Amino acid sequence: MKLETLLENLSYEVVTGSTDVEISDIIMDSRKITKDCLFTAIIGANFDGHDYAAQAGEQGAAALLVSKDMDVTDMKGMTVIKVADTRYATALICAAYFGYPAKELFTIGITGTKGKTTTTYMIKNVLEACGIQTGLIGTIETVIGSSHTPSANTTPESYIVQKTFREMADAGCKAVVMEVSSQGLMLHRTAGITFDIGVFTNLEKDHIGPNEHTCMENYIECKGLLFKQCKTGIVNMDDEHMERVLLGHTCEIETYGLSEKADFCAKNISYYHEAGKIGTKYEACGRVDEHIELSMPGLFSVYNSLCAIAVTSHFAVQGGLLAKALHDVKVKGRIEPVKVSDKFTLLIDYAHNAMSLESILRTLREYKPKRLVCLFGCGGNRSQDRRFEMGEVSGRLADLTIITSDNPRFEEPQAIIDDIKTGIGRTAGKYVEIINRRDAIRYAIENGREGDIIVLAGKGHEDYQEIEGVKYPMDERVLIAEVMEELCMQTSL
């Protein structure tokens, strides 16, 4: 494709060379430069692509995209284009390179601190139940038809987003639902896409620090960028940050929440806990009138499903299909039930910090379990404070904590466990420590009592354990199955 075609929606300066050159690919990583590519010099947290400009020319790049003044004396034969922001420009160039695939899809972008992952799957479930093939890009995976690819980032770089959109459109997808992180918005990974629907779930203090957001105001501002690049915004009106997130929005607004003032609201919410399963029921009202039963616990599940109802109301969805699709949603590692017994309930959840662990344990407390059992560990080479805090949360809210190993990385698992015990020691909580996670899961299952709720926290969708730089296969679903097989064999002897 001609460079001038790729630049058609940009303001730019030709520093040297001509835009009448063929471009074979768009490359952002200097280690992947190929002949006749356009190398875009991205300024990152640790590296600056401008430092590799000469290398790009030596390796056969046809053109270079920069945002700094460059000495082009030695860049013979290579076109150099200067723009204000190479990240933003790269996103628009990638959209052009892949033929503007977003225009061929109904695009739904979801931002917020919590709830993005579950809500994307709920929306996908409902749309596919209606025969609308829907792609998904999120924290856990990218889904195109029957293809499931594990994700490296919640919101991939712009090249991957546009490439994936093209693959979805070519595979027959009519819609795509994707998680749009504040980092992704800040780094222009979705620039050039006008979402048909943008969603705001909620906002809590998170992702503030080095290489993330400088302060809460910056975090809120970045979330708000989505509502300057979508046609319709669907927002949680109960969140205290909603108005600040919407500041300067350019889209139509619809709301969901528990208040009757919301366009989509919930009433008569009730929880059930029976025969090894838990769930939530409510009446959806406002612009819909539907009885909803979820096989997921808690008020946050009500909010997530209300959001999904609001989004899918933009399609012709029959009530019966809507209710069934929401009931059947199961998200890997997000309050995911695993049936092992009619006596007690076993869940897997990704809660891996104090805030998320407190949220899930408080939610499960509302189901009045005989005992609430929490099994978790903490990652190595991470903040000690996180371990103290998680230990204290579990000590306060769980009847029994089973401390085990997570991803120890380059630390000794026992040292991490000792830190967690320090946190639990600030409470009167009971605990046992079992370093091997498989053995810890076996202990939890073997000692499960009538009416218990057991949550395995921290690993969620992860299918590995990282030890001294090596990722070993470890999926909690597999561990549970192995434990159950062993216990069944023992019973039969």
Short mmCIF file of C-alpha atoms in Angstrom, two decimals:
data_model
loop_
_atom_site.label_atom_id
_atom_site.label_comp_id
_atom_site.label_asym_id
_atom_site.label_seq_id
_atom_site.Cartn_x
_atom_site.Cartn_y
_atom_site.Cartn_z
CA MET A 1 0.00 0.00 0.00
CA LYS A 2 1.24 3.50 -0.83
CA LEU A 3 2.47 5.59 2.10
CA GLU A 4 0.40 8.56 0.93
CA THR A 5 -2.75 6.40 1.29
CA LEU A 6 -1.81 5.42 4.83
CA LEU A 7 -1.37 9.09 5.73
CA GLU A 8 -4.65 10.28 4.24
CA ASN A 9 -6.28 11.23 7.56
CA LEU A 10 -3.22 12.84 9.15
CA SER A 11 -1.48 16.19 9.28
CA TYR A 12 2.21 15.58 8.61
CA GLU A 13 5.47 16.97 7.30
CA VAL A 14 7.66 15.20 4.75
CA VAL A 15 11.16 15.69 6.19
CA THR A 16 12.87 13.80 3.39
CA GLY A 17 11.95 11.42 0.60
CA SER A 18 8.53 10.88 -0.98
CA THR A 19 5.17 9.49 0.12
CA ASP A 20 4.93 7.72 -3.24
CA VAL A 21 6.52 4.56 -1.83
CA GLU A 22 5.07 1.10 -1.21
CA ILE A 23 4.78 0.00 2.41
CA SER A 24 4.83 -3.72 3.20
CA ASP A 25 3.96 -3.54 6.91
CA ILE A 26 3.69 -1.24 9.94
CA ILE A 27 6.33 -1.97 12.61
CA MET A 28 6.51 -0.46 16.11
CA ASP A 29 9.21 -2.77 17.54
CA SER A 30 12.78 -2.19 16.29
CA ARG A 31 13.51 -5.91 16.74
CA LYS A 32 10.89 -6.76 14.09
CA ILE A 33 11.86 -4.37 11.29
CA THR A 34 11.30 -5.88 7.84
CA LYS A 35 12.17 -4.77 4.31
CA ASP A 36 10.00 -1.94 2.95
CA CYS A 37 8.11 -1.48 6.20
CA LEU A 38 7.08 1.78 7.86
CA PHE A 39 8.86 1.96 11.21
CA THR A 40 6.99 4.16 13.68
CA ALA A 41 9.22 5.63 16.41
CA ILE A 42 7.19 5.22 19.59
CA ILE A 43 8.31 6.86 22.83
CA GLY A 44 7.75 4.28 25.57
CA ALA A 45 8.35 4.08 29.30
CA ASN A 46 11.77 2.45 28.89
CA PHE A 47 12.71 2.86 25.22
CA ASP A 48 12.47 5.54 22.54
CA GLY A 49 11.99 4.32 18.98
CA HIS A 50 13.77 7.41 17.66
CA ASP A 51 17.02 5.90 18.94
CA TYR A 52 16.64 3.11 16.38
CA ALA A 53 15.99 5.29 13.33
CA ALA A 54 19.36 4.61 11.70
CA GLN A 55 18.99 0.87 12.41
CA ALA A 56 15.60 0.91 10.67
CA GLY A 57 17.20 2.30 7.52
CA GLU A 58 20.04 -0.22 7.62
CA GLN A 59 17.53 -3.07 7.91
CA GLY A 60 15.56 -1.99 4.87
CA ALA A 61 12.65 0.07 6.21
CA ALA A 62 11.12 2.17 3.44
CA ALA A 63 9.88 4.95 5.70
CA LEU A 64 10.19 6.31 9.21
CA LEU A 65 7.49 8.04 11.28
CA VAL A 66 8.84 10.43 13.93
CA SER A 67 7.70 13.15 16.30
CA LYS A 68 11.16 14.63 17.00
CA ASP A 69 13.56 16.58 14.82
CA MET A 70 15.93 14.06 13.27
CA ASP A 71 19.30 14.22 11.53
CA VAL A 72 18.43 12.61 8.18
CA THR A 73 21.90 12.94 6.64
CA ASP A 74 22.60 9.21 6.75
CA MET A 75 19.04 8.08 5.97
CA LYS A 76 19.57 7.76 2.23
CA GLY A 77 16.64 6.33 0.35
CA MET A 78 14.34 6.31 3.39
CA THR A 79 11.31 8.61 3.62
CA VAL A 80 10.96 10.40 6.95
CA ILE A 81 7.55 11.71 8.03
CA LYS A 82 7.11 13.94 11.07
CA VAL A 83 3.85 14.10 13.05
CA ALA A 84 2.85 15.61 16.40
CA ASP A 85 2.30 12.24 18.13
CA THR A 86 3.55 8.97 16.68
CA ARG A 87 1.24 6.82 18.82
CA TYR A 88 -1.86 8.65 17.63
CA ALA A 89 -0.64 8.71 14.04
CA THR A 90 0.24 5.01 14.12
CA ALA A 91 -3.31 4.13 15.19
CA LEU A 92 -4.79 6.01 12.22
CA ILE A 93 -2.21 4.56 9.85
CA CYS A 94 -3.02 1.02 11.04
CA ALA A 95 -6.75 1.63 10.50
CA ALA A 96 -5.99 2.65 6.90
CA TYR A 97 -3.58 -0.26 6.39
CA PHE A 98 -6.26 -2.81 7.32
CA GLY A 99 -8.99 -1.08 5.31
CA TYR A 100 -10.89 0.60 8.18
CA PRO A 101 -12.43 -2.65 9.49
CA ALA A 102 -14.29 -0.88 12.34
CA LYS A 103 -16.66 0.52 9.72
CA GLU A 104 -17.74 -3.05 8.91
CA LEU A 105 -18.54 -3.94 12.54
CA PHE A 106 -20.89 -2.69 15.26
CA THR A 107 -18.26 -1.66 17.80
CA ILE A 108 -18.80 -1.71 21.57
CA GLY A 109 -16.04 -0.43 23.89
CA ILE A 110 -16.18 -0.91 27.67
CA THR A 111 -14.12 1.04 30.19
CA GLY A 112 -14.12 1.10 34.00
CA THR A 113 -12.11 -0.18 36.96
CA LYS A 114 -14.14 -3.35 37.50
CA GLY A 115 -16.73 -5.34 35.59
CA LYS A 116 -15.30 -4.93 32.09
CA THR A 117 -14.44 -8.59 31.54
CA THR A 118 -17.71 -10.08 32.79
CA THR A 119 -19.80 -7.49 30.96
CA THR A 120 -18.06 -8.18 27.63
CA TYR A 121 -18.93 -11.88 27.91
CA MET A 122 -22.52 -11.10 28.89
CA ILE A 123 -22.94 -8.89 25.82
CA LYS A 124 -21.31 -11.47 23.57
CA ASN A 125 -23.57 -14.22 24.95
CA VAL A 126 -26.75 -12.23 24.32
CA LEU A 127 -25.80 -11.14 20.80
CA GLU A 128 -24.70 -14.60 19.73
CA ALA A 129 -27.93 -16.08 21.15
CA CYS A 130 -29.66 -13.77 18.66
CA GLY A 131 -27.54 -15.08 15.79
CA ILE A 132 -25.21 -12.05 15.68
CA GLN A 133 -21.65 -13.36 15.38
CA THR A 134 -19.62 -11.26 17.80
CA GLY A 135 -15.88 -10.96 18.31
CA LEU A 136 -14.33 -10.19 21.71
CA ILE A 137 -11.09 -8.51 22.80
CA GLY A 138 -10.34 -8.48 26.51
CA THR A 139 -8.13 -9.19 29.47
CA ILE A 140 -8.47 -12.96 29.22
CA GLU A 141 -8.51 -13.61 25.50
CA THR A 142 -9.43 -12.57 21.99
CA VAL A 143 -12.29 -14.57 20.52
CA ILE A 144 -13.08 -14.84 16.80
CA GLY A 145 -15.61 -17.59 16.11
CA SER A 146 -14.17 -20.79 17.58
CA SER A 147 -10.67 -19.31 17.85
CA HIS A 148 -9.52 -18.29 21.34
CA THR A 149 -6.16 -16.50 21.71
CA PRO A 150 -4.79 -15.61 25.20
CA SER A 151 -4.30 -11.88 25.72
CA ALA A 152 -1.09 -10.06 26.65
CA ASN A 153 -2.81 -6.72 27.34
CA THR A 154 -6.37 -5.73 28.19
CA THR A 155 -6.34 -3.40 25.18
CA PRO A 156 -3.70 -4.41 22.60
CA GLU A 157 -1.57 -1.97 20.60
CA SER A 158 -3.37 -0.24 17.74
CA TYR A 159 -1.83 -2.51 15.08
CA ILE A 160 -3.21 -5.61 16.81
CA VAL A 161 -6.61 -3.99 17.39
CA GLN A 162 -7.01 -3.11 13.72
CA LYS A 163 -5.59 -6.45 12.51
CA THR A 164 -8.02 -8.27 14.82
CA PHE A 165 -10.97 -6.17 13.64
CA ARG A 166 -10.04 -7.09 10.05
CA GLU A 167 -9.89 -10.79 10.93
CA MET A 168 -13.27 -10.52 12.68
CA ALA A 169 -14.93 -8.80 9.71
CA ASP A 170 -13.43 -11.31 7.27
CA ALA A 171 -14.63 -14.19 9.50
CA GLY A 172 -18.23 -12.94 9.30
CA CYS A 173 -18.50 -11.10 12.61
CA LYS A 174 -21.13 -8.38 12.62
CA ALA A 175 -20.18 -6.92 16.02
CA VAL A 176 -17.22 -6.69 18.37
CA VAL A 177 -17.16 -6.02 22.10
CA MET A 178 -13.86 -5.03 23.66
CA GLU A 179 -12.39 -3.90 26.95
CA VAL A 180 -10.91 -0.42 26.61
CA SER A 181 -8.48 0.29 29.44
CA SER A 182 -7.52 3.75 30.60
CA GLN A 183 -3.95 2.93 29.54
CA GLY A 184 -5.22 1.95 26.10
CA LEU A 185 -7.07 5.25 25.79
CA MET A 186 -4.14 7.29 27.10
CA LEU A 187 -1.78 5.61 24.62
CA HIS A 188 -4.22 6.06 21.67
CA ARG A 189 -4.55 2.32 21.03
CA THR A 190 -8.15 2.82 19.88
CA ALA A 191 -7.64 6.16 18.13
CA GLY A 192 -9.38 6.29 14.76
CA ILE A 193 -12.28 4.14 15.96
CA THR A 194 -15.66 5.76 16.47
CA PHE A 195 -17.38 3.25 18.72
CA ASP A 196 -21.08 2.71 18.14
CA ILE A 197 -21.43 2.31 21.91
CA GLY A 198 -19.04 3.30 24.69
CA VAL A 199 -19.65 1.96 28.22
CA PHE A 200 -18.56 3.15 31.67
CA THR A 201 -18.96 0.56 34.44
CA ASN A 202 -17.44 2.19 37.55
CA LEU A 203 -14.29 3.80 38.85
CA GLU A 204 -12.18 3.18 41.94
CA LYS A 205 -8.69 4.30 42.91
CA ASP A 206 -6.46 1.95 40.97
CA HIS A 207 -3.64 2.03 38.40
CA ILE A 208 -2.13 5.14 40.00
CA GLY A 209 1.66 5.05 39.99
CA PRO A 210 4.83 4.85 37.88
CA ASN A 211 4.18 3.99 34.21
CA GLU A 212 0.42 4.18 34.80
CA HIS A 213 -1.55 7.28 35.81
CA THR A 214 0.04 10.17 37.66
CA CYS A 215 -3.04 10.88 39.78
CA MET A 216 -6.76 10.17 40.12
CA GLU A 217 -7.63 13.16 37.94
CA ASN A 218 -5.52 11.77 35.11
CA TYR A 219 -7.15 8.35 35.55
CA ILE A 220 -10.64 9.88 35.31
CA GLU A 221 -9.67 12.04 32.34
CA CYS A 222 -8.34 9.04 30.41
CA LYS A 223 -11.51 7.02 31.08
CA GLY A 224 -13.49 9.97 29.75
CA LEU A 225 -11.70 9.91 26.39
CA LEU A 226 -13.95 7.05 25.30
CA PHE A 227 -16.99 9.33 25.39
CA LYS A 228 -15.38 11.68 22.90
CA GLN A 229 -15.04 8.87 20.36
CA CYS A 230 -18.37 7.05 20.51
CA LYS A 231 -21.90 7.66 19.21
CA THR A 232 -23.80 6.50 22.29
CA GLY A 233 -22.47 6.36 25.86
CA ILE A 234 -24.03 3.90 28.32
CA VAL A 235 -22.99 4.73 31.88
CA ASN A 236 -23.51 3.57 35.46
CA MET A 237 -25.38 6.53 36.95
CA ASP A 238 -24.82 5.26 40.50
CA ASP A 239 -21.06 5.77 40.29
CA GLU A 240 -19.92 8.94 42.04
CA HIS A 241 -17.39 9.68 39.29
CA MET A 242 -19.85 9.51 36.40
CA GLU A 243 -20.20 13.25 35.79
CA ARG A 244 -16.44 13.80 35.85
CA VAL A 245 -15.88 10.91 33.46
CA LEU A 246 -18.45 12.41 31.06
CA LEU A 247 -17.01 15.92 31.19
CA GLY A 248 -16.80 17.19 27.61
CA HIS A 249 -18.51 14.13 26.13
CA THR A 250 -19.72 14.34 22.53
CA CYS A 251 -22.12 11.37 22.51
CA GLU A 252 -25.73 10.63 23.39
CA ILE A 253 -26.06 9.28 26.94
CA GLU A 254 -28.09 6.38 28.35
CA THR A 255 -27.94 5.27 31.99
CA TYR A 256 -28.28 2.12 34.07
CA GLY A 257 -28.36 1.64 37.84
CA LEU A 258 -30.56 0.85 40.82
CA SER A 259 -32.41 4.18 40.76
CA GLU A 260 -35.74 4.36 38.97
CA LYS A 261 -34.34 7.47 37.28
CA ALA A 262 -32.01 5.24 35.25
CA ASP A 263 -33.02 4.22 31.73
CA PHE A 264 -32.34 0.61 32.72
CA CYS A 265 -32.80 -0.26 36.40
CA ALA A 266 -33.18 -3.23 38.75
CA LYS A 267 -35.66 -3.87 41.56
CA ASN A 268 -36.60 -6.75 43.86
CA ILE A 269 -33.02 -8.04 44.01
CA SER A 270 -32.61 -11.34 45.86
CA TYR A 271 -29.79 -13.83 46.43
CA TYR A 272 -29.97 -17.62 46.54
CA HIS A 273 -27.54 -20.25 47.86
CA GLU A 274 -28.58 -23.88 47.47
CA ALA A 275 -27.26 -27.32 46.51
CA GLY A 276 -23.74 -26.23 45.80
CA LYS A 277 -24.62 -23.14 43.76
CA ILE A 278 -25.28 -19.46 44.31
CA GLY A 279 -26.91 -16.79 42.19
CA THR A 280 -28.91 -13.58 41.94
CA LYS A 281 -32.43 -12.69 40.82
CA TYR A 282 -34.02 -9.33 40.02
CA GLU A 283 -36.57 -7.54 37.86
CA ALA A 284 -35.12 -5.41 35.06
CA CYS A 285 -37.25 -2.33 34.50
CA GLY A 286 -37.24 1.07 32.84
CA ARG A 287 -36.90 0.59 29.10
CA VAL A 288 -37.23 -3.19 29.60
CA ASP A 289 -39.48 -5.45 31.62
CA GLU A 290 -37.75 -8.76 32.24
CA HIS A 291 -37.15 -11.25 35.07
CA ILE A 292 -33.42 -11.93 35.27
CA GLU A 293 -31.75 -14.84 37.06
CA LEU A 294 -27.95 -14.97 37.13
CA SER A 295 -25.72 -17.88 38.04
CA MET A 296 -23.31 -15.30 39.46
CA PRO A 297 -23.38 -13.73 42.91
CA GLY A 298 -23.65 -10.19 44.14
CA LEU A 299 -24.74 -6.68 43.41
CA PHE A 300 -21.87 -6.16 40.98
CA SER A 301 -23.34 -8.97 38.84
CA VAL A 302 -26.63 -7.07 38.79
CA TYR A 303 -24.80 -3.97 37.53
CA ASN A 304 -22.85 -5.94 34.92
CA SER A 305 -25.98 -7.59 33.57
CA LEU A 306 -27.93 -4.30 33.55
CA CYS A 307 -25.15 -2.84 31.46
CA ALA A 308 -25.36 -5.80 29.07
CA ILE A 309 -29.14 -5.33 28.83
CA ALA A 310 -28.69 -1.63 28.03
CA VAL A 311 -26.14 -2.37 25.29
CA THR A 312 -28.08 -5.21 23.70
CA SER A 313 -31.29 -3.14 23.69
CA HIS A 314 -29.78 -1.54 20.57
CA PHE A 315 -30.39 -4.86 18.82
CA ALA A 316 -33.60 -6.81 18.26
CA VAL A 317 -33.33 -9.17 21.25
CA GLN A 318 -36.31 -11.25 22.35
CA GLY A 319 -36.92 -11.29 26.11
CA GLY A 320 -36.63 -15.06 26.50
CA LEU A 321 -33.28 -15.14 24.68
CA LEU A 322 -31.99 -12.25 26.77
CA ALA A 323 -32.81 -13.92 30.10
CA LYS A 324 -31.43 -17.31 29.06
CA ALA A 325 -28.20 -15.86 27.64
CA LEU A 326 -27.53 -13.92 30.83
CA HIS A 327 -28.29 -16.92 33.02
CA ASP A 328 -25.86 -19.09 31.07
CA VAL A 329 -22.89 -16.70 31.18
CA LYS A 330 -19.77 -18.21 32.71
CA VAL A 331 -16.53 -16.22 32.64
CA LYS A 332 -13.25 -18.00 33.23
CA GLY A 333 -11.75 -16.87 36.52
CA ARG A 334 -14.44 -14.31 37.37
CA ILE A 335 -16.51 -15.70 40.27
CA GLU A 336 -16.49 -18.90 38.22
CA PRO A 337 -18.39 -21.80 39.82
CA VAL A 338 -16.84 -25.27 39.63
CA LYS A 339 -19.25 -28.03 40.65
CA VAL A 340 -17.63 -30.53 43.01
CA SER A 341 -20.37 -31.19 45.58
CA ASP A 342 -24.00 -30.53 46.47
CA LYS A 343 -22.86 -29.82 50.04
CA PHE A 344 -20.76 -26.73 49.40
CA THR A 345 -20.02 -24.18 46.67
CA LEU A 346 -16.58 -23.79 45.09
CA LEU A 347 -15.64 -20.66 43.12
CA ILE A 348 -12.53 -19.48 41.27
CA ASP A 349 -11.87 -15.73 41.17
CA TYR A 350 -9.07 -13.47 39.96
CA ALA A 351 -9.12 -11.28 43.12
CA HIS A 352 -5.40 -10.56 43.53
CA ASN A 353 -5.28 -7.40 45.62
CA ALA A 354 -6.89 -6.26 48.85
CA MET A 355 -9.60 -4.19 47.14
CA SER A 356 -10.83 -6.99 44.88
CA LEU A 357 -10.50 -9.64 47.63
CA GLU A 358 -12.55 -7.54 50.04
CA SER A 359 -15.19 -7.00 47.36
CA ILE A 360 -15.64 -10.71 46.61
CA LEU A 361 -15.57 -11.79 50.27
CA ARG A 362 -18.11 -9.17 51.33
CA THR A 363 -20.33 -10.23 48.46
CA LEU A 364 -20.12 -13.90 49.40
CA ARG A 365 -20.87 -13.03 53.05
CA GLU A 366 -24.28 -11.82 51.90
CA TYR A 367 -25.13 -15.41 50.95
CA LYS A 368 -24.89 -16.42 54.62
CA PRO A 369 -22.57 -19.41 54.19
CA LYS A 370 -22.03 -21.87 57.03
CA ARG A 371 -18.37 -20.97 56.62
CA LEU A 372 -16.63 -18.70 54.15
CA VAL A 373 -13.28 -20.26 53.22
CA CYS A 374 -10.69 -18.25 51.30
CA LEU A 375 -7.68 -19.89 49.65
CA PHE A 376 -5.06 -17.54 48.23
CA GLY A 377 -1.39 -16.63 47.92
CA CYS A 378 0.46 -13.54 46.73
CA GLY A 379 2.89 -12.93 43.88
CA GLY A 380 6.61 -12.74 44.46
CA ASN A 381 8.67 -9.65 43.63
CA ARG A 382 5.68 -7.46 44.38
CA SER A 383 4.76 -5.11 47.21
CA GLN A 384 4.95 -6.54 50.72
CA ASP A 385 2.10 -4.23 51.67
CA ARG A 386 -0.22 -6.09 49.29
CA ARG A 387 0.48 -9.29 51.23
CA PHE A 388 -0.18 -7.67 54.59
CA GLU A 389 -3.38 -6.08 53.29
CA MET A 390 -4.73 -9.25 51.66
CA GLY A 391 -3.95 -11.26 54.77
CA GLU A 392 -5.78 -8.74 56.92
CA VAL A 393 -8.81 -8.69 54.61
CA SER A 394 -9.10 -12.47 54.58
CA GLY A 395 -8.54 -12.66 58.33
CA ARG A 396 -11.41 -10.24 58.92
CA LEU A 397 -13.92 -11.61 56.42
CA ALA A 398 -13.24 -15.35 56.01
CA ASP A 399 -13.98 -17.99 58.64
CA LEU A 400 -10.93 -19.90 57.47
CA THR A 401 -8.01 -18.79 55.32
CA ILE A 402 -5.89 -21.36 53.49
CA ILE A 403 -2.60 -19.63 52.68
CA THR A 404 -0.76 -21.12 49.74
CA SER A 405 1.52 -20.20 46.84
CA ASP A 406 0.60 -18.04 43.83
CA ASN A 407 3.40 -16.95 41.45
CA PRO A 408 6.46 -16.86 43.74
CA ARG A 409 8.68 -15.71 40.86
CA PHE A 410 12.14 -15.20 42.36
CA GLU A 411 11.10 -15.26 46.03
CA GLU A 412 10.81 -18.13 48.46
CA PRO A 413 7.13 -19.16 48.77
CA GLN A 414 7.45 -19.51 52.54
CA ALA A 415 8.68 -15.91 52.85
CA ILE A 416 5.59 -14.70 50.99
CA ILE A 417 3.34 -16.82 53.19
CA ASP A 418 5.00 -15.38 56.28
CA ASP A 419 4.14 -11.87 55.08
CA ILE A 420 0.49 -12.89 54.56
CA LYS A 421 0.45 -14.34 58.08
CA THR A 422 1.62 -10.97 59.40
CA GLY A 423 -1.52 -9.42 57.93
CA ILE A 424 -3.79 -12.16 59.28
CA GLY A 425 -2.11 -11.70 62.65
CA ARG A 426 -3.73 -8.27 62.89
CA THR A 427 -7.09 -10.08 63.10
CA ALA A 428 -8.56 -13.00 65.00
CA GLY A 429 -8.94 -14.99 61.78
CA LYS A 430 -8.16 -18.71 61.66
CA TYR A 431 -5.78 -20.04 59.03
CA VAL A 432 -3.77 -23.00 57.81
CA GLU A 433 -0.73 -22.80 55.55
CA ILE A 434 -0.08 -25.29 52.74
CA ILE A 435 2.63 -24.19 50.32
CA ASN A 436 1.73 -26.48 47.41
CA ARG A 437 -1.38 -25.04 45.75
CA ARG A 438 -2.66 -28.41 44.59
CA ASP A 439 -2.40 -29.80 48.13
CA ALA A 440 -4.13 -26.67 49.44
CA ILE A 441 -7.03 -27.17 47.02
CA ARG A 442 -7.30 -30.81 48.08
CA TYR A 443 -7.45 -29.73 51.72
CA ALA A 444 -10.23 -27.23 50.93
CA ILE A 445 -12.32 -29.84 49.10
CA GLU A 446 -11.71 -32.66 51.57
CA ASN A 447 -12.70 -30.43 54.48
CA GLY A 448 -15.65 -28.72 52.80
CA ARG A 449 -18.76 -28.71 55.00
CA GLU A 450 -22.48 -28.48 54.34
CA GLY A 451 -23.33 -24.87 53.41
CA ASP A 452 -19.73 -23.68 52.95
CA ILE A 453 -18.65 -21.29 50.22
CA ILE A 454 -15.02 -21.81 49.21
CA VAL A 455 -13.28 -19.27 46.98
CA LEU A 456 -9.92 -19.94 45.32
CA ALA A 457 -8.61 -16.41 44.83
CA GLY A 458 -5.76 -14.88 42.87
CA LYS A 459 -5.16 -17.11 39.86
CA GLY A 460 -8.49 -16.75 38.08
CA HIS A 461 -8.04 -17.32 34.35
CA GLU A 462 -4.27 -17.87 34.60
CA ASP A 463 -3.12 -21.35 33.59
CA TYR A 464 0.44 -21.19 34.81
CA GLN A 465 2.60 -20.72 37.90
CA GLU A 466 5.74 -18.61 37.56
CA ILE A 467 8.77 -19.87 39.49
CA GLU A 468 12.26 -18.39 39.04
CA GLY A 469 11.45 -16.94 35.62
CA VAL A 470 9.79 -20.09 34.25
CA LYS A 471 6.04 -20.45 33.70
CA TYR A 472 4.89 -23.97 34.53
CA PRO A 473 1.43 -25.21 33.44
CA MET A 474 -1.04 -24.93 36.33
CA ASP A 475 -4.77 -24.50 35.81
CA GLU A 476 -6.91 -24.65 38.94
CA ARG A 477 -9.71 -26.38 37.01
CA VAL A 478 -7.26 -29.17 36.15
CA LEU A 479 -6.05 -29.35 39.75
CA ILE A 480 -9.64 -29.62 40.99
CA ALA A 481 -10.41 -32.39 38.49
CA GLU A 482 -7.28 -34.30 39.56
CA VAL A 483 -8.14 -33.94 43.24
CA MET A 484 -11.72 -35.11 42.65
CA GLU A 485 -10.48 -38.15 40.72
CA GLU A 486 -8.12 -39.05 43.57
CA LEU A 487 -10.84 -38.67 46.17
CA CYS A 488 -13.27 -40.78 44.14
CA MET A 489 -10.65 -43.52 43.79
CA GLN A 490 -10.02 -43.49 47.54
CA THR A 491 -13.77 -43.75 48.22
CA SER A 492 -14.09 -46.73 45.89
CA LEU A 493 -11.26 -48.68 47.54
#
